[in-house]
CSV table of C-alpha atoms in Angstrom, one decimal:
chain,number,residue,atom,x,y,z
A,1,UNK,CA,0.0,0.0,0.0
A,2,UNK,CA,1.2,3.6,-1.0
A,3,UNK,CA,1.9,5.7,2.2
A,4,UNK,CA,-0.2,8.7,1.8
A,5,UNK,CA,0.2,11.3,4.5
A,6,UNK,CA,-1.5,13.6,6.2
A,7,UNK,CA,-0.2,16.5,8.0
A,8,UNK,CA,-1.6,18.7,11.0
A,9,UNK,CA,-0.7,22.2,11.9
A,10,UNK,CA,1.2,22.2,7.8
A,11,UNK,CA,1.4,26.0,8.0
A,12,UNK,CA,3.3,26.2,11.7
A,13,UNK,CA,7.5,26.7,11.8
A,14,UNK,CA,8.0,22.6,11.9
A,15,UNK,CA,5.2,21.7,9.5
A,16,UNK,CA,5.9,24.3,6.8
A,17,UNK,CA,9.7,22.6,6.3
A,18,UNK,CA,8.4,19.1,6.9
A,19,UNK,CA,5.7,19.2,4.2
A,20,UNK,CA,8.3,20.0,1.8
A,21,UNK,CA,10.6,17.5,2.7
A,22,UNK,CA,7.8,14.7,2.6
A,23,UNK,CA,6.5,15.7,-0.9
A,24,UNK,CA,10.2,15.5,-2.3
A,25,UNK,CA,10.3,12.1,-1.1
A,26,UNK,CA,6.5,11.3,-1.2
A,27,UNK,CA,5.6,13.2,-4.1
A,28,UNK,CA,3.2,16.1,-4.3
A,29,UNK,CA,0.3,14.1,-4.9
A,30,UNK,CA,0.7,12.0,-1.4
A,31,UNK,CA,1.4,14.3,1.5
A,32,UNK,CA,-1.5,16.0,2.3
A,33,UNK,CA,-1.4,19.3,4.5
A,34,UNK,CA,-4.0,20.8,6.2
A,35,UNK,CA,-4.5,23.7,8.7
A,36,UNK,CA,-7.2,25.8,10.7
A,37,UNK,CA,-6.8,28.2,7.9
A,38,UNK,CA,-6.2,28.9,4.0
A,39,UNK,CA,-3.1,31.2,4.1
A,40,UNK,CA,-1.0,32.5,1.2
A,41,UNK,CA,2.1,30.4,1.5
A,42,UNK,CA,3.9,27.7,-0.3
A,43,UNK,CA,3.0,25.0,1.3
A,44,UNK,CA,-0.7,26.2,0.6
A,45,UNK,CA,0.3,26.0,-2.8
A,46,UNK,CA,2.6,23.7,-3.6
A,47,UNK,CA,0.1,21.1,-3.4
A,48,UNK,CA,-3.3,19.0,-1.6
A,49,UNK,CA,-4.1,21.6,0.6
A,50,UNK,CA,-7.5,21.4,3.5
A,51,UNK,CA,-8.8,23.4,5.9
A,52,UNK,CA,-9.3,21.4,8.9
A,53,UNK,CA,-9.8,21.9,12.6
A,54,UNK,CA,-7.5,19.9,14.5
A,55,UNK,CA,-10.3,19.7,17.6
A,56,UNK,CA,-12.7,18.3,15.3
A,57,UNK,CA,-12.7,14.7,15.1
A,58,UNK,CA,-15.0,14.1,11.8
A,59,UNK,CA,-12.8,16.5,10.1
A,60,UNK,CA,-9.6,14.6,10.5
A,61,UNK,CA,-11.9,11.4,9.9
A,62,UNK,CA,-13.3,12.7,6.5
A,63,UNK,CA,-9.7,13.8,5.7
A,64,UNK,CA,-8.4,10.1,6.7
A,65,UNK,CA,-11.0,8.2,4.2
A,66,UNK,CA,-11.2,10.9,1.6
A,67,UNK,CA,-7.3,10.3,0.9
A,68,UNK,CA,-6.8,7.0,2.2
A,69,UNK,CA,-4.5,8.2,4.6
A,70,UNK,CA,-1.9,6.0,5.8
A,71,UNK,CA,0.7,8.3,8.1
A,72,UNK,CA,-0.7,11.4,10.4
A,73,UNK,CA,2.2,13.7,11.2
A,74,UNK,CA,0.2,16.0,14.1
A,75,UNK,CA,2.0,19.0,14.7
A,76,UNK,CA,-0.7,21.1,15.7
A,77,UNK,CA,-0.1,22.9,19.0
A,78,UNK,CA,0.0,25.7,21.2
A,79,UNK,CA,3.6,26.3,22.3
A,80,UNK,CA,5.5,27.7,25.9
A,81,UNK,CA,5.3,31.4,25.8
A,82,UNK,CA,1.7,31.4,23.8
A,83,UNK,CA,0.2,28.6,25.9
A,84,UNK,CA,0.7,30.7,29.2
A,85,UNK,CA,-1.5,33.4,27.8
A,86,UNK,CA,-4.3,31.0,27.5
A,87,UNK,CA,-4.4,27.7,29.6
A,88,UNK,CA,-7.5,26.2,28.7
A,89,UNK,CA,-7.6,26.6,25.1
A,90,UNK,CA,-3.8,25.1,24.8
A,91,UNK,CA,-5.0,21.8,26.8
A,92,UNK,CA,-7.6,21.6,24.9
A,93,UNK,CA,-5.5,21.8,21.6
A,94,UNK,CA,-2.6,19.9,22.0
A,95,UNK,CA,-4.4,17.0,24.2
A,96,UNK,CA,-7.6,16.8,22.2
A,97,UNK,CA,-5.5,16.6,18.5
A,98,UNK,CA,-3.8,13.9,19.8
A,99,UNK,CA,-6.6,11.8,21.0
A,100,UNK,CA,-8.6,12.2,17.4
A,101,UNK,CA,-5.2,10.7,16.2
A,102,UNK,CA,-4.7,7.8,18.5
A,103,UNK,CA,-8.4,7.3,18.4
A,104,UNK,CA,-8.4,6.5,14.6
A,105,UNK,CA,-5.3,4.8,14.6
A,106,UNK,CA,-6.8,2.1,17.5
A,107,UNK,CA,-10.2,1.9,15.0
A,108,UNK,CA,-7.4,0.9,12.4
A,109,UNK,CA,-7.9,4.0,10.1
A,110,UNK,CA,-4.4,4.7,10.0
A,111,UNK,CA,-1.3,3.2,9.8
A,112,UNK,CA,1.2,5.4,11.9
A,113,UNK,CA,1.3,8.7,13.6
A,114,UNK,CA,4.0,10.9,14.4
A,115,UNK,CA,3.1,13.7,17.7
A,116,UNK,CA,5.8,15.8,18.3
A,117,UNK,CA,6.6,16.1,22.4
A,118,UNK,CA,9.3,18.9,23.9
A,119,UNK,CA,12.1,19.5,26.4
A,120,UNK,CA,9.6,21.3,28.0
A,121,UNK,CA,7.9,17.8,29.9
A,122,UNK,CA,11.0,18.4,31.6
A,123,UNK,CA,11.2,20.9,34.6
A,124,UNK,CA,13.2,22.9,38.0
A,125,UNK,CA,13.7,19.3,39.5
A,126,UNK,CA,14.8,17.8,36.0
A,127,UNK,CA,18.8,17.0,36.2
A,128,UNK,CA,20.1,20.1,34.3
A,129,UNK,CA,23.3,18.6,32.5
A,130,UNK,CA,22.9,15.8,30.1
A,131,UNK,CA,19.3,15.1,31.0
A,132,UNK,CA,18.5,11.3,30.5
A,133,UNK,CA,15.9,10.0,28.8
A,134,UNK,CA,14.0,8.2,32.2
A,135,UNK,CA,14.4,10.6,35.0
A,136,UNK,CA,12.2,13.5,37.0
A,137,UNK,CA,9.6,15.4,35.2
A,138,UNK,CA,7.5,17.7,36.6
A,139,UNK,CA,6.9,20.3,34.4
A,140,UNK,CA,5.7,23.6,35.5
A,141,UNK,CA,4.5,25.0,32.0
A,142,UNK,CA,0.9,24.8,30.2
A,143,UNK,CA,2.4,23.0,27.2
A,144,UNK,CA,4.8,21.1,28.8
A,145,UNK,CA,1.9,19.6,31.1
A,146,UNK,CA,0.8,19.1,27.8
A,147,UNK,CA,3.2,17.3,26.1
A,148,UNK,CA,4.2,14.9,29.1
A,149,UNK,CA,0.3,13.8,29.7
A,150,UNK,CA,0.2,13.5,26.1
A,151,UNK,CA,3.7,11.0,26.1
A,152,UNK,CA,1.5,8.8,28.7
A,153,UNK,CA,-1.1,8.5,26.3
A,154,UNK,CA,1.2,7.6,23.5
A,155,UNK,CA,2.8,4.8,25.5
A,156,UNK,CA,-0.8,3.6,26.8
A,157,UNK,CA,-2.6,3.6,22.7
A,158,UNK,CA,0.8,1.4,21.9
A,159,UNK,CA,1.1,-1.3,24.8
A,160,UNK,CA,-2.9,-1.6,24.9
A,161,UNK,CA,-3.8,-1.2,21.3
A,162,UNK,CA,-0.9,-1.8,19.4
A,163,UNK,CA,-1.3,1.8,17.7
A,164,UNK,CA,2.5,2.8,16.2
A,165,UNK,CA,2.7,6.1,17.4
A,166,UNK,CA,6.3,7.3,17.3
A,167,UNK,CA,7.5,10.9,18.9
A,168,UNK,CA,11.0,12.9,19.7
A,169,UNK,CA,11.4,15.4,22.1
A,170,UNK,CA,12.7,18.5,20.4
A,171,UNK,CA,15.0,20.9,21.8
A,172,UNK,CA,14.5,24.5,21.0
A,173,UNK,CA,14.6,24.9,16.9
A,174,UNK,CA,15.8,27.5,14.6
A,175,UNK,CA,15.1,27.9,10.9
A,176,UNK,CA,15.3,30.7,8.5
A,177,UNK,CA,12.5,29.8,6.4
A,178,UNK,CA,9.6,30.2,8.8
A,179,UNK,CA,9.3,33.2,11.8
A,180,UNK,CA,9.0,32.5,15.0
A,181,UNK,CA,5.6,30.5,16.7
A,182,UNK,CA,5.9,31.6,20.2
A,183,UNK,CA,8.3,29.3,22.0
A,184,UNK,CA,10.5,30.3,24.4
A,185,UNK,CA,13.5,29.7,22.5
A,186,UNK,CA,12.5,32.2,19.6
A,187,UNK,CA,15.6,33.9,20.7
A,188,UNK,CA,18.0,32.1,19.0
A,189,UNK,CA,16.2,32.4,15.5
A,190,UNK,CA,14.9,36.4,16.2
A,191,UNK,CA,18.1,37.1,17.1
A,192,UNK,CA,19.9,36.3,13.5
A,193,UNK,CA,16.6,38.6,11.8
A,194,UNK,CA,18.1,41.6,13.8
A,195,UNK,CA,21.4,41.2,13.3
A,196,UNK,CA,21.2,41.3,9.8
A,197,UNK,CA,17.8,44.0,9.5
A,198,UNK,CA,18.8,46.3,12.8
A,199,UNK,CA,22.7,45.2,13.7
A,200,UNK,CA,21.3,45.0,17.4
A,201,UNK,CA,19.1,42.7,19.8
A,202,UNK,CA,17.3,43.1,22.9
A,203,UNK,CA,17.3,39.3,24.0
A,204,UNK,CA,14.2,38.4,26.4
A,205,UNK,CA,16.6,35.7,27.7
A,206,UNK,CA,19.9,36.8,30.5
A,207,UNK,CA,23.0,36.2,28.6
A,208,UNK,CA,23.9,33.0,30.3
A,209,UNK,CA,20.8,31.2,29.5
A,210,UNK,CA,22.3,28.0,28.3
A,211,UNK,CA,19.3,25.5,26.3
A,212,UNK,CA,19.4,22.6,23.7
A,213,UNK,CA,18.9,23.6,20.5
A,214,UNK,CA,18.7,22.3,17.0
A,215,UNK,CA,18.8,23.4,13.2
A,216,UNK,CA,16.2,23.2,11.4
A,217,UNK,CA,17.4,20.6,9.1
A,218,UNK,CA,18.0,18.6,11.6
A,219,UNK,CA,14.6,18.1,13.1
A,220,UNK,CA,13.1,17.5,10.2
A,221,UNK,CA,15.5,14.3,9.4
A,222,UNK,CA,15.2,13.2,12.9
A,223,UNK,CA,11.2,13.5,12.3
A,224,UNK,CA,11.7,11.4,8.7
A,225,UNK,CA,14.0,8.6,10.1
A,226,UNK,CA,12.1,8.1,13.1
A,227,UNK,CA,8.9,7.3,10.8
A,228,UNK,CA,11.2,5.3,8.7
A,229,UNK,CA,12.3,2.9,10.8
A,230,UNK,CA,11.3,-0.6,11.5
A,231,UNK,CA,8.7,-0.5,14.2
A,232,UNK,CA,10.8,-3.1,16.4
A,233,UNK,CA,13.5,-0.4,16.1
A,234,UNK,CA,11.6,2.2,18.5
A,235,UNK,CA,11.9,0.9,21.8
A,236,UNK,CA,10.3,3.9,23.7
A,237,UNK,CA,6.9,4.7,23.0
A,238,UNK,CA,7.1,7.6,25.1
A,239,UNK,CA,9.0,10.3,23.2
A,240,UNK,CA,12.8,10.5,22.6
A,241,UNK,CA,15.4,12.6,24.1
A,242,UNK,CA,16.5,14.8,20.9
A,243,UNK,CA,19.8,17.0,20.7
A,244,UNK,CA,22.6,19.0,18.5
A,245,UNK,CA,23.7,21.5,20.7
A,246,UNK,CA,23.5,23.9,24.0
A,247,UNK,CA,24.7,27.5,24.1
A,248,UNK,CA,24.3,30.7,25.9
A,249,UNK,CA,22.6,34.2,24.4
A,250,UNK,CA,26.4,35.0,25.2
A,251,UNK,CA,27.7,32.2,22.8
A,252,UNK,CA,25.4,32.6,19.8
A,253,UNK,CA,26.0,36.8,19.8
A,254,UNK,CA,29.8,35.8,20.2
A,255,UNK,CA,29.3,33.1,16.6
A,256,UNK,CA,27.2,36.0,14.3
A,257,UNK,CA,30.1,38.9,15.3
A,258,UNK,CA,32.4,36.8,13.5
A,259,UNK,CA,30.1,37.6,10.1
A,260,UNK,CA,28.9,40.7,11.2
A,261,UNK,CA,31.7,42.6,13.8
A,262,UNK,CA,29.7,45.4,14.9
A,263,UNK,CA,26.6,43.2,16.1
A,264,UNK,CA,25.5,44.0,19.5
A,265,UNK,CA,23.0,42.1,21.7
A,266,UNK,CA,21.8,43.9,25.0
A,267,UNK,CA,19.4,42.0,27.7
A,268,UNK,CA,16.1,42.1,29.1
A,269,UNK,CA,14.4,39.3,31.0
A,270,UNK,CA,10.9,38.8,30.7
A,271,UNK,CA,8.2,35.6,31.4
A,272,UNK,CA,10.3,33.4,29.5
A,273,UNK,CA,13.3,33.4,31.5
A,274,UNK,CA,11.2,31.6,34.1
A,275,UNK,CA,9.9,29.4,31.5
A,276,UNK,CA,13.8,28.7,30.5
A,277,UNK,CA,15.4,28.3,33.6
A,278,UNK,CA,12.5,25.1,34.1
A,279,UNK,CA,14.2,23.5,30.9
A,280,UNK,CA,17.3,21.4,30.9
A,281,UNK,CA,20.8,22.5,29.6
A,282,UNK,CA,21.9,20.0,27.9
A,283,UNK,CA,20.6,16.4,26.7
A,284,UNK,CA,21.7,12.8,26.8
A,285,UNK,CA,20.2,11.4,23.5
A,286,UNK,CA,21.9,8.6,23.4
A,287,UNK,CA,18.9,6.3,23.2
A,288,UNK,CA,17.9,7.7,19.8
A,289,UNK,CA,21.5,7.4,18.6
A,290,UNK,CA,21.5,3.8,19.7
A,291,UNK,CA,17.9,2.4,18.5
A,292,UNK,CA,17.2,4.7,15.1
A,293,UNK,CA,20.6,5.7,14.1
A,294,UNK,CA,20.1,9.3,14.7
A,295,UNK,CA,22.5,11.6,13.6
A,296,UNK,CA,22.7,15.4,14.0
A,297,UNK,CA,24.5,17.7,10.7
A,298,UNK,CA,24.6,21.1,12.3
A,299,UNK,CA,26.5,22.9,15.4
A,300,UNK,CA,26.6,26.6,16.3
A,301,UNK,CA,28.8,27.5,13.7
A,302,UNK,CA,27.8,25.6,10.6
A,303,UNK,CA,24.4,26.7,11.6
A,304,UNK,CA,24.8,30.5,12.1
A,305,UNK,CA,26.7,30.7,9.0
A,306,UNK,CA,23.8,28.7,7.2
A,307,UNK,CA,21.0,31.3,8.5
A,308,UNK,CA,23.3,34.4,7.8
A,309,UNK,CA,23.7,33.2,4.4
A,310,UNK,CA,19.8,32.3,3.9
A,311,UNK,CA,18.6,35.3,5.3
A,312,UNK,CA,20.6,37.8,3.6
A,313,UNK,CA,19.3,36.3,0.5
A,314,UNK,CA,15.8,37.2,1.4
């Protein structure tokens, strides 16, 4: 049977990149995207494109049989910083989403699902350094209540249904092709826009802020080789430990001076330093390294000079 694809939340900063990547290996015909709305953009028309609300069950349903659906990549949420303004609609969004999924994948509808989780089911009583991929979480953010509920859930639809849902918990994520969706490491990708439009940054972060993070690219090959591989390779039904790289406001201000010397970056804290200093530092991956071959491309420098040269284009 073909794989045909859907995929949830197509126009956000990970869908957007993803859908392109799927269709060149998929082909256009066979990755569908879909979003709450109809909005200008390539991925809108680049290809099978449908308005569908992620809370609503017979939408995704209709979608599934319409297309003959095979893999649901769900990457509708609300993220950290946005998901503090309003509590009760994030639950509602990232936990309901996932259920419609799970739910049609235990009736057998679909084949596979991929749900994206976070280092942000991690929190204050999380070990900082090299965070392993079985230890505390108690997360003291909206989304990542969110996201670690929702891991549970994966882990319970695969033991007691059999459903092969597969997930990675990505780090904080940086691309030049898509702006910011209101995570709390938006930093690290705002920060490249200024330097390049302004030649100064006010970073909402203090300078010593040290988080995993990951290019763009990255992500997205983690996301396809995780769906790729043999279902007795993915041992945790849970969610991954993901990771590239950690580094400081300091540190990343320090990499774009080298392109751009008179670059300044100046500090002001807001809500999302809290939200930061709940997250881990650094990450022990070594579970997805071991089970699915993961692999990561990019560090600090590679990546900044990739974004500098990207965004200077546009």
């Amino acid at each position: 049977m073909n794989t045909k694809i859907l995929i949830i939340g197509a126009c956000g900063q990970i869908g957007t990149e993803l859908t392109h990547k799927l269709r060149t290996i998929y082909g256009t015909e066979n990755v569908i995207a879909s979003d709450i709305r109809k909005m200008n953009t390539d991925v809108v028309n680049s290809g099978p494109f449908e308005v569908v609300n992620a809370l609503d069950f017979n939408q995704i349903e209709h979608l599934v049989e319409v297309h003959q659906i095979t893999d649901v990549y769900l990457m509708a949420a609300l993220l950290s910083a946005t998901a503090e303004k309003n509590p009760a609609f994030a639950w509602d969004l990232n936990m309901n989403s996932l259920f419609h999924v799970l739910n049609l994948a235990k009736a057998k509808k679909i084949k596979k699902i991929f749900w994206p989780s976070s280092i942000a089911v991690f929190g204050p009583t999380t070990p900082k350094e090299n965070t392993p991929q079985y230890t505390i979480m108690e997360p003291s953010t909206v989304y990542g209540i969110s996201k670690q509920a929702g891991e549970r859930w994966c882990e319970y639809y695969h033991h007691i249904f059999g459903v092969d849902v597969r997930s990675i918990r990505y780090p904080g994520l940086i691309s030049w092709s898509s702006p910011p969706g209101g995570g709390t490491t938006d930093y690290a990708v705002d920060i490249y826009y200024k330097a390049l439009s302004q030649g100064t940054y006010e970073c909402f972060l203090s300078s010593e802020t040290k988080m995993p993070m990951m290019y763009m690219d990255d992500a997205i090959q983690a996301t396809i080789d995780i769906m790729k591989a043999d279902a007795d390779q993915i041992k945790i039904r849970s969610s991954y430990n993901l990771a590239a790289m950690s580094f400081t406001p300091t540190e990343i201000a320090a990499e774009i001076k080298k392109s751009i010397p008179d670059f300044e970056i100046t500090y002001k804290p807001d809500f999302r330093q809290q939200i930061a200093d709940s997250w881990p530092a650094s990450i022990d991956d070594s579970s997805a390294r071991k089970d699915w071959g993961w692999k990561h491309k990019f560090d600090l420098t590679s990546m900044t000079q990739d974004m500098l040269l990207h965004l200077s284009k546009q």
